[in-house]
Structure formats: C-alpha cells, structure tokens
PDB file of C-alpha atoms in Angstrom:
ATOM      1  CA  UNK A   6      69.058  82.826  67.457  1.00  0.00           C
ATOM      2  CA  UNK A   7      65.553  81.415  68.203  1.00  0.00           C
ATOM      3  CA  UNK A   8      64.010  78.802  66.404  1.00  0.00           C
ATOM      4  CA  UNK A   9      61.922  79.948  63.741  1.00  0.00           C
ATOM      5  CA  UNK A  10      58.856  78.287  61.752  1.00  0.00           C
ATOM      6  CA  UNK A  11      57.450  79.556  58.463  1.00  0.00           C
ATOM      7  CA  UNK A  12      53.226  80.133  59.375  1.00  0.00           C
ATOM      8  CA  UNK A  13      51.276  78.156  56.428  1.00  0.00           C
ATOM      9  CA  UNK A  14      47.314  78.703  55.721  1.00  0.00           C
ATOM     10  CA  UNK A  15      46.414  75.778  57.833  1.00  0.00           C
ATOM     11  CA  UNK A  16      48.075  78.114  60.894  1.00  0.00           C
ATOM     12  CA  UNK A  17      45.790  80.789  60.024  1.00  0.00           C
ATOM     13  CA  UNK A  18      42.677  80.326  62.514  1.00  0.00           C
ATOM     14  CA  UNK A  19      44.979  79.084  65.372  1.00  0.00           C
ATOM     15  CA  UNK A  20      45.934  81.686  68.203  1.00  0.00           C
ATOM     16  CA  UNK A  21      49.631  83.453  67.885  1.00  0.00           C
ATOM     17  CA  UNK A  22      51.636  81.127  70.414  1.00  0.00           C
ATOM     18  CA  UNK A  23      54.867  79.050  71.654  1.00  0.00           C
ATOM     19  CA  UNK A  24      56.901  79.006  68.761  1.00  0.00           C
ATOM     20  CA  UNK A  25      55.016  81.920  66.476  1.00  0.00           C
ATOM     21  CA  UNK A  26      56.703  84.040  69.084  1.00  0.00           C
ATOM     22  CA  UNK A  27      59.884  82.714  69.342  1.00  0.00           C
ATOM     23  CA  UNK A  28      61.345  85.123  66.280  1.00  0.00           C
ATOM     24  CA  UNK A  29      61.228  88.449  68.871  1.00  0.00           C
ATOM     25  CA  UNK A  30      63.719  90.529  69.729  1.00  0.00           C
ATOM     26  CA  UNK A  31      64.648  89.631  72.293  1.00  0.00           C
ATOM     27  CA  UNK A  32      67.271  87.010  70.490  1.00  0.00           C
ATOM     28  CA  UNK A  33      69.247  89.901  68.889  1.00  0.00           C
ATOM     29  CA  UNK A  34      71.845  90.539  71.659  1.00  0.00           C
ATOM     30  CA  UNK A  35      74.274  93.538  71.890  1.00  0.00           C
ATOM     31  CA  UNK A  36      77.364  92.313  70.325  1.00  0.00           C
ATOM     32  CA  UNK A  37      83.318  92.361  82.456  1.00  0.00           C
ATOM     33  CA  UNK A  38      85.942  91.726  96.900  1.00  0.00           C
ATOM     34  CA  UNK A  39      89.436  91.902  97.193  1.00  0.00           C
ATOM     35  CA  UNK A  40      90.131  94.075 100.356  1.00  0.00           C
ATOM     36  CA  UNK A  41      93.341  96.514  99.094  1.00  0.00           C
ATOM     37  CA  UNK A  42      96.652  97.287 100.190  1.00  0.00           C
ATOM     38  CA  UNK A  43      97.536 100.658 101.490  1.00  0.00           C
ATOM     39  CA  UNK A  44      98.683 101.471  97.939  1.00  0.00           C
ATOM     40  CA  UNK A  45      96.328 100.489  95.977  1.00  0.00           C
ATOM     41  CA  UNK A  46      92.811 100.098  97.769  1.00  0.00           C
ATOM     42  CA  UNK A  47      89.270  99.829  95.194  1.00  0.00           C
ATOM     43  CA  UNK A  48      88.396 103.462  94.429  1.00  0.00           C
ATOM     44  CA  UNK A  49      91.871 105.451  95.322  1.00  0.00           C
ATOM     45  CA  UNK A  50      94.383 103.945  92.706  1.00  0.00           C
ATOM     46  CA  UNK A  51      95.698 106.507  91.362  1.00  0.00           C
ATOM     47  CA  UNK A  52      93.966 107.875  87.876  1.00  0.00           C
ATOM     48  CA  UNK A  53      91.323 104.738  88.189  1.00  0.00           C
ATOM     49  CA  UNK A  54      88.421 106.917  89.234  1.00  0.00           C
ATOM     50  CA  UNK A  55      88.430 108.875  86.244  1.00  0.00           C
ATOM     51  CA  UNK A  56      89.535 105.507  83.750  1.00  0.00           C
ATOM     52  CA  UNK A  57      86.203 103.861  85.312  1.00  0.00           C
ATOM     53  CA  UNK A  58      84.039 106.901  84.697  1.00  0.00           C
ATOM     54  CA  UNK A  59      85.555 106.937  81.264  1.00  0.00           C
ATOM     55  CA  UNK A  60      84.597 103.280  80.762  1.00  0.00           C
ATOM     56  CA  UNK A  61      80.969 103.407  81.962  1.00  0.00           C
ATOM     57  CA  UNK A  62      80.929 106.519  79.475  1.00  0.00           C
ATOM     58  CA  UNK A  63      82.155 104.607  76.900  1.00  0.00           C
ATOM     59  CA  UNK A  64      79.637 101.766  77.836  1.00  0.00           C
ATOM     60  CA  UNK A  65      76.760 103.658  77.664  1.00  0.00           C
ATOM     61  CA  UNK A  66      77.110 104.881  74.307  1.00  0.00           C
ATOM     62  CA  UNK A  67      77.515 101.533  73.118  1.00  0.00           C
ATOM     63  CA  UNK A  68      73.924 100.164  74.655  1.00  0.00           C
ATOM     64  CA  UNK A  69      72.392 103.347  73.348  1.00  0.00           C
ATOM     65  CA  UNK A  70      73.699 102.059  69.884  1.00  0.00           C
ATOM     66  CA  UNK A  71      72.507  98.858  70.672  1.00  0.00           C
ATOM     67  CA  UNK A  72      69.209  99.674  71.572  1.00  0.00           C
ATOM     68  CA  UNK A  73      68.949 101.921  68.388  1.00  0.00           C
ATOM     69  CA  UNK A  74      69.443  99.140  66.112  1.00  0.00           C
ATOM     70  CA  UNK A  75      67.118  96.791  68.132  1.00  0.00           C
ATOM     71  CA  UNK A  76      64.800 100.390  67.693  1.00  0.00           C
ATOM     72  CA  UNK A  77      65.361  99.550  63.740  1.00  0.00           C
ATOM     73  CA  UNK A  78      64.736  95.762  64.326  1.00  0.00           C
ATOM     74  CA  UNK A  79      61.145  96.202  65.703  1.00  0.00           C
ATOM     75  CA  UNK A  80      60.533  99.011  62.770  1.00  0.00           C
ATOM     76  CA  UNK A  81      61.262  97.454  60.225  1.00  0.00           C
ATOM     77  CA  UNK A  82      58.904  94.054  61.198  1.00  0.00           C
ATOM     78  CA  UNK A  83      55.978  96.596  62.526  1.00  0.00           C
ATOM     79  CA  UNK A  84      56.534  99.561  60.563  1.00  0.00           C
ATOM     80  CA  UNK A  85      56.947 103.679  62.169  1.00  0.00           C
ATOM     81  CA  UNK A  86      55.833 102.900  65.503  1.00  0.00           C
ATOM     82  CA  UNK A  87      56.871 104.679  68.476  1.00  0.00           C
ATOM     83  CA  UNK A  88      58.420 102.903  71.461  1.00  0.00           C
ATOM     84  CA  UNK A  89      58.727 103.842  74.651  1.00  0.00           C
ATOM     85  CA  UNK A  90      62.150 105.708  76.231  1.00  0.00           C
ATOM     86  CA  UNK A  91      64.018 103.294  78.257  1.00  0.00           C
ATOM     87  CA  UNK A  92      66.471 104.122  81.280  1.00  0.00           C
ATOM     88  CA  UNK A  93      68.626 101.614  82.911  1.00  0.00           C
ATOM     89  CA  UNK A  94      67.521  99.972  85.701  1.00  0.00           C
ATOM     90  CA  UNK A  95      71.048  98.282  86.554  1.00  0.00           C
ATOM     91  CA  UNK A  96      73.502  96.657  84.781  1.00  0.00           C
ATOM     92  CA  UNK A  97      74.152  92.969  84.981  1.00  0.00           C
ATOM     93  CA  UNK A  98      76.655  89.760  84.294  1.00  0.00           C
ATOM     94  CA  UNK A  99      75.802  87.613  81.587  1.00  0.00           C
ATOM     95  CA  UNK A 100      74.801  85.158  83.847  1.00  0.00           C
ATOM     96  CA  UNK A 101      71.842  87.348  85.405  1.00  0.00           C
ATOM     97  CA  UNK A 102      70.379  87.802  81.679  1.00  0.00           C
ATOM     98  CA  UNK A 103      68.484  85.483  80.926  1.00  0.00           C
ATOM     99  CA  UNK A 104      66.539  85.512  84.545  1.00  0.00           C
ATOM    100  CA  UNK A 105      66.262  89.149  84.534  1.00  0.00           C
ATOM    101  CA  UNK A 106      64.123  89.352  80.817  1.00  0.00           C
ATOM    102  CA  UNK A 107      62.645  86.734  82.536  1.00  0.00           C
ATOM    103  CA  UNK A 108      61.141  88.282  85.199  1.00  0.00           C
ATOM    104  CA  UNK A 109      61.231  92.024  83.206  1.00  0.00           C
ATOM    105  CA  UNK A 110      58.619  89.989  80.556  1.00  0.00           C
ATOM    106  CA  UNK A 111      56.378  88.187  83.511  1.00  0.00           C
ATOM    107  CA  UNK A 112      55.868  91.893  85.530  1.00  0.00           C
ATOM    108  CA  UNK A 113      54.726  93.670  81.820  1.00  0.00           C
ATOM    109  CA  UNK A 114      52.206  90.692  81.497  1.00  0.00           C
ATOM    110  CA  UNK A 115      53.938  87.485  79.942  1.00  0.00           C
ATOM    111  CA  UNK A 116      55.207  85.217  81.769  1.00  0.00           C
ATOM    112  CA  UNK A 117      56.322  81.992  80.865  1.00  0.00           C
ATOM    113  CA  UNK A 118      59.101  83.638  78.897  1.00  0.00           C
ATOM    114  CA  UNK A 119      63.071  81.189  79.888  1.00  0.00           C
ATOM    115  CA  UNK A 120      66.733  81.725  79.031  1.00  0.00           C
ATOM    116  CA  UNK A 121      67.638  79.175  76.435  1.00  0.00           C
ATOM    117  CA  UNK A 122      71.127  77.601  74.725  1.00  0.00           C
ATOM    118  CA  UNK A 123      73.137  78.310  78.287  1.00  0.00           C
ATOM    119  CA  UNK A 124      71.907  82.179  78.697  1.00  0.00           C
ATOM    120  CA  UNK A 125      72.313  82.781  74.498  1.00  0.00           C
ATOM    121  CA  UNK A 126      68.718  83.399  73.917  1.00  0.00           C
ATOM    122  CA  UNK A 127      65.065  83.707  75.466  1.00  0.00           C
ATOM    123  CA  UNK A 128      62.571  80.873  74.955  1.00  0.00           C
ATOM    124  CA  UNK A 129      59.212  82.342  73.945  1.00  0.00           C
ATOM    125  CA  UNK A 130      57.665  78.680  73.827  1.00  0.00           C
ATOM    126  CA  UNK A 131      55.683  79.016  77.202  1.00  0.00           C
ATOM    127  CA  UNK A 132      54.487  82.855  76.436  1.00  0.00           C
ATOM    128  CA  UNK A 133      51.210  82.812  74.523  1.00  0.00           C
ATOM    129  CA  UNK A 134      49.500  85.441  73.086  1.00  0.00           C
ATOM    130  CA  UNK A 135      45.729  85.230  71.113  1.00  0.00           C
ATOM    131  CA  UNK A 136      46.578  88.389  68.515  1.00  0.00           C
ATOM    132  CA  UNK A 137      48.846  90.112  66.450  1.00  0.00           C
ATOM    133  CA  UNK A 138      48.314  92.992  68.906  1.00  0.00           C
ATOM    134  CA  UNK A 139      49.649  91.158  71.549  1.00  0.00           C
ATOM    135  CA  UNK A 140      52.469  89.572  69.326  1.00  0.00           C
ATOM    136  CA  UNK A 141      53.191  93.288  69.238  1.00  0.00           C
ATOM    137  CA  UNK A 142      53.319  93.964  72.655  1.00  0.00           C
ATOM    138  CA  UNK A 143      55.567  91.372  73.515  1.00  0.00           C
ATOM    139  CA  UNK A 144      58.542  92.838  71.028  1.00  0.00           C
ATOM    140  CA  UNK A 145      57.893  96.604  72.687  1.00  0.00           C
ATOM    141  CA  UNK A 146      58.326  94.532  76.703  1.00  0.00           C
ATOM    142  CA  UNK A 147      61.271  92.839  75.125  1.00  0.00           C
ATOM    143  CA  UNK A 148      62.679  96.204  73.778  1.00  0.00           C
ATOM    144  CA  UNK A 149      62.077  97.372  77.324  1.00  0.00           C
ATOM    145  CA  UNK A 150      63.335  94.649  79.257  1.00  0.00           C
ATOM    146  CA  UNK A 151      66.686  94.578  77.306  1.00  0.00           C
ATOM    147  CA  UNK A 152      66.985  98.030  77.306  1.00  0.00           C
ATOM    148  CA  UNK A 153      66.781  98.543  81.386  1.00  0.00           C
ATOM    149  CA  UNK A 154      68.945  94.944  81.662  1.00  0.00           C
ATOM    150  CA  UNK A 155      72.500  95.783  79.923  1.00  0.00           C
ATOM    151  CA  UNK A 156      74.794  93.182  80.440  1.00  0.00           C
ATOM    152  CA  UNK A 157      78.611  94.663  80.762  1.00  0.00           C
ATOM    153  CA  UNK A 158      80.352  91.963  79.063  1.00  0.00           C
ATOM    154  CA  UNK A 159      78.499  92.631  75.870  1.00  0.00           C
ATOM    155  CA  UNK A 160      80.312  95.481  75.341  1.00  0.00           C
ATOM    156  CA  UNK A 161      83.883  94.820  76.465  1.00  0.00           C
ATOM    157  CA  UNK A 162      85.314  95.458  73.108  1.00  0.00           C
ATOM    158  CA  UNK A 163      84.127  99.021  73.369  1.00  0.00           C
ATOM    159  CA  UNK A 164      85.593  99.741  76.827  1.00  0.00           C
ATOM    160  CA  UNK A 165      88.534  97.727  76.442  1.00  0.00           C
ATOM    161  CA  UNK A 166      90.717 100.755  75.017  1.00  0.00           C
ATOM    162  CA  UNK A 167      89.808 102.651  78.039  1.00  0.00           C
ATOM    163  CA  UNK A 168      90.721 100.231  80.741  1.00  0.00           C
ATOM    164  CA  UNK A 169      93.718  98.355  78.991  1.00  0.00           C
ATOM    165  CA  UNK A 170      96.645 101.352  78.828  1.00  0.00           C
ATOM    166  CA  UNK A 171      94.890 102.144  82.810  1.00  0.00           C
ATOM    167  CA  UNK A 172      95.740  98.196  83.723  1.00  0.00           C
ATOM    168  CA  UNK A 173      98.887  98.051  82.141  1.00  0.00           C
ATOM    169  CA  UNK A 174     100.092 100.841  83.918  1.00  0.00           C
ATOM    170  CA  UNK A 175      99.337 100.256  87.157  1.00  0.00           C
ATOM    171  CA  UNK A 176     101.150  96.599  86.416  1.00  0.00           C
ATOM    172  CA  UNK A 177     103.871  98.135  86.114  1.00  0.00           C
ATOM    173  CA  UNK A 178     104.065 100.143  88.741  1.00  0.00           C
ATOM    174  CA  UNK A 179     102.006 100.739  91.735  1.00  0.00           C
ATOM    175  CA  UNK A 180     101.344  96.542  91.918  1.00  0.00           C
ATOM    176  CA  UNK A 181     104.860  95.413  91.843  1.00  0.00           C
ATOM    177  CA  UNK A 182     105.615  98.406  94.138  1.00  0.00           C
ATOM    178  CA  UNK A 183     103.004  97.218  96.655  1.00  0.00           C
ATOM    179  CA  UNK A 184     104.021  93.293  96.333  1.00  0.00           C
ATOM    180  CA  UNK A 185     107.782  94.483  97.022  1.00  0.00           C
ATOM    181  CA  UNK A 186     107.187  96.750 100.038  1.00  0.00           C
ATOM    182  CA  UNK A 187     105.143  93.537 101.459  1.00  0.00           C
ATOM    183  CA  UNK A 188     108.241  91.265 100.863  1.00  0.00           C
ATOM    184  CA  UNK A 189     106.861  89.278  97.677  1.00  0.00           C
ATOM    185  CA  UNK A 190     108.800  88.673  94.923  1.00  0.00           C
ATOM    186  CA  UNK A 191     107.727  90.674  91.722  1.00  0.00           C
ATOM    187  CA  UNK A 192     106.766  89.673  88.155  1.00  0.00           C
ATOM    188  CA  UNK A 193     107.988  91.239  85.537  1.00  0.00           C
ATOM    189  CA  UNK A 194     105.024  92.638  83.565  1.00  0.00           C
ATOM    190  CA  UNK A 195     105.455  91.264  79.487  1.00  0.00           C
ATOM    191  CA  UNK A 196     105.665  94.340  76.454  1.00  0.00           C
ATOM    192  CA  UNK A 197     102.187  95.988  76.395  1.00  0.00           C
ATOM    193  CA  UNK A 198     101.409  94.309  73.213  1.00  0.00           C
ATOM    194  CA  UNK A 199     101.550  91.128  74.804  1.00  0.00           C
ATOM    195  CA  UNK A 200     100.074  91.801  77.889  1.00  0.00           C
ATOM    196  CA  UNK A 201      96.971  93.371  75.659  1.00  0.00           C
ATOM    197  CA  UNK A 202      96.564  90.229  73.586  1.00  0.00           C
ATOM    198  CA  UNK A 203      96.231  88.576  76.625  1.00  0.00           C
ATOM    199  CA  UNK A 204      93.874  90.556  78.717  1.00  0.00           C
ATOM    200  CA  UNK A 205      90.908  89.317  80.431  1.00  0.00           C
ATOM    201  CA  UNK A 206      91.958  86.052  79.545  1.00  0.00           C
ATOM    202  CA  UNK A 207      93.271  82.340  80.453  1.00  0.00           C
ATOM    203  CA  UNK A 208      96.724  83.557  79.476  1.00  0.00           C
ATOM    204  CA  UNK A 209      97.030  86.829  80.813  1.00  0.00           C
ATOM    205  CA  UNK A 210      99.808  88.093  82.835  1.00  0.00           C
ATOM    206  CA  UNK A 211     100.130  86.993  86.416  1.00  0.00           C
ATOM    207  CA  UNK A 212     101.626  89.473  88.329  1.00  0.00           C
ATOM    208  CA  UNK A 213     101.441  87.088  91.624  1.00  0.00           C
ATOM    209  CA  UNK A 214     103.413  84.173  89.761  1.00  0.00           C
ATOM    210  CA  UNK A 215     106.381  84.677  92.046  1.00  0.00           C
ATOM    211  CA  UNK A 216     104.433  84.500  95.345  1.00  0.00           C
ATOM    212  CA  UNK A 217     104.892  81.146  95.636  1.00  0.00           C
ATOM    213  CA  UNK A 218     102.582  78.366  95.709  1.00  0.00           C
ATOM    214  CA  UNK A 219     100.909  78.761  99.023  1.00  0.00           C
ATOM    215  CA  UNK A 220      97.303  79.276  98.005  1.00  0.00           C
ATOM    216  CA  UNK A 221      97.048  81.157 101.684  1.00  0.00           C
ATOM    217  CA  UNK A 222      99.791  83.519 100.613  1.00  0.00           C
ATOM    218  CA  UNK A 223      98.776  83.801  97.380  1.00  0.00           C
ATOM    219  CA  UNK A 224      95.396  84.915  98.943  1.00  0.00           C
ATOM    220  CA  UNK A 225      97.202  87.432 101.034  1.00  0.00           C
ATOM    221  CA  UNK A 226      99.132  89.145  97.765  1.00  0.00           C
ATOM    222  CA  UNK A 227      95.991  89.497  96.043  1.00  0.00           C
ATOM    223  CA  UNK A 228      94.046  91.068  98.827  1.00  0.00           C
ATOM    224  CA  UNK A 229      96.466  93.512  99.901  1.00  0.00           C
ATOM    225  CA  UNK A 230      97.853  94.233  96.014  1.00  0.00           C
ATOM    226  CA  UNK A 231      94.601  93.801  93.847  1.00  0.00           C
ATOM    227  CA  UNK A 232      95.220  93.329  89.995  1.00  0.00           C
ATOM    228  CA  UNK A 233      93.710  95.302  87.907  1.00  0.00           C
ATOM    229  CA  UNK A 234      90.778  93.111  86.928  1.00  0.00           C
ATOM    230  CA  UNK A 235      89.595  93.403  90.651  1.00  0.00           C
ATOM    231  CA  UNK A 236      90.316  97.073  91.070  1.00  0.00           C
ATOM    232  CA  UNK A 237      88.086  97.533  87.727  1.00  0.00           C
ATOM    233  CA  UNK A 238      85.052  95.144  88.341  1.00  0.00           C
ATOM    234  CA  UNK A 239      84.938  95.973  91.512  1.00  0.00           C
ATOM    235  CA  UNK A 240      84.035 100.235  90.970  1.00  0.00           C
ATOM    236  CA  UNK A 241      81.721  98.573  88.118  1.00  0.00           C
ATOM    237  CA  UNK A 242      78.101  99.785  88.355  1.00  0.00           C
TER     238      UNK A 242
END
C-alpha cells in the first residue's frame, strides 16, 4: 500500500500534489510458444477449449467483483458519484501492470505516475494536481485504467478450481501417451491431492523427470508433448 501523510493546517494553502495523491485507489490491488506433439497441440488437446473458455468466464466474473469493490472505495471517499463503464482492453501479465497504468494515466491527462515497490503499487509523487476536483479526476482515471488492464494472476485462486481437474487428467493420460510414443520414459504422476498442492509452484510435478539430463532432449520433449501449464497459458487471452 502507498505511503500516506495526514494533512495539517499548513497544507491547506498549498496545491494538492505529490504525497497528497499517494492514497488514490489504484493501490488497491485486486486480490497466470511451445510447438506441440500430434496428440496434444495447443488448442486441440482434449477438453482444452472448453476448460479455457470456462476459466476465462470465471476470471471475468472475479474481475467484475474487484471493480465493484473499487467503485465502493471511490464512492466511500467521494460520495455517490457516477463512475464510467469500463471495458477490458486486454489482460496483462503482472510485470506489465505498472507500465500499463502509467501510460493509461498519462493518456488521461495525469503523467508522472510510476510503478513502485517492484510493481506492487503506483507512486503518484510525480503527478501534480491543483484542486480537489483534479484529485477526484485522478481517482476516476485510476479506476478506469485498472479496469481496462486486469492482471491474470490476480485471479489465480478463482480459476484454480477450473484448471486443476483438467490439468491432472491431461498429465495422467494424454501427456504420458505422447511421451511414450516418442520413446521417452514416463514419470508417474502423484496422487491428485499432492498434484493440486504443488500446482504452479517450484515443487510442482515434473512430467519430464525421466526424459534425461540433456537439456536439448528435455526441450524436445516439452515441445512435442507440452506441459499442461504451457497449454493453458498458451490459450490465455
């Protein structure tokens, strides 16, 4: 969360700028190439299209709820104000968020906002405003920009229950069949609960563990028989 400073009487006569707008709502953050083998190309693995469509609907709903919370935040600060209807321009990666917000705010007439704390918040110290009306306009612009560029990983927990069943089915059926057909040894998948507990972590199940130590051989295996994460992420919007 951004640093905040309590206003004093001596601040009243000065323009509202720098730290005064560090408390705007953008810092209320909302709560995730390979070639494919013949049996499991991106977009045609069994059930992939249906599961990604459902995942995208779930993410859309989670984003809508997060925008409702942001709207409540703004109205709690400014009263029952009208806010713009926001349409998603594109879903972005977390690393893009700070830059996208900075560009969007600049286009709205408020240059100077920059990502801070490794992209966890927006620093508004470089943005100057001269009145409470302009401060309100910054909040509205921030609301709109955040709605236009949601981050997929904000909603990881929301889509987890959609992706996991498909991913486990894939690593226990299509993926091992593909590896075996190309002559690679097949690592046995763990029980579903263990697979789920480690999903998308550094300790996640490695279906290529028995392919061999040669990095080129492993690259060939992952290209011909993609991991479930590669298929799911490759089908992202």
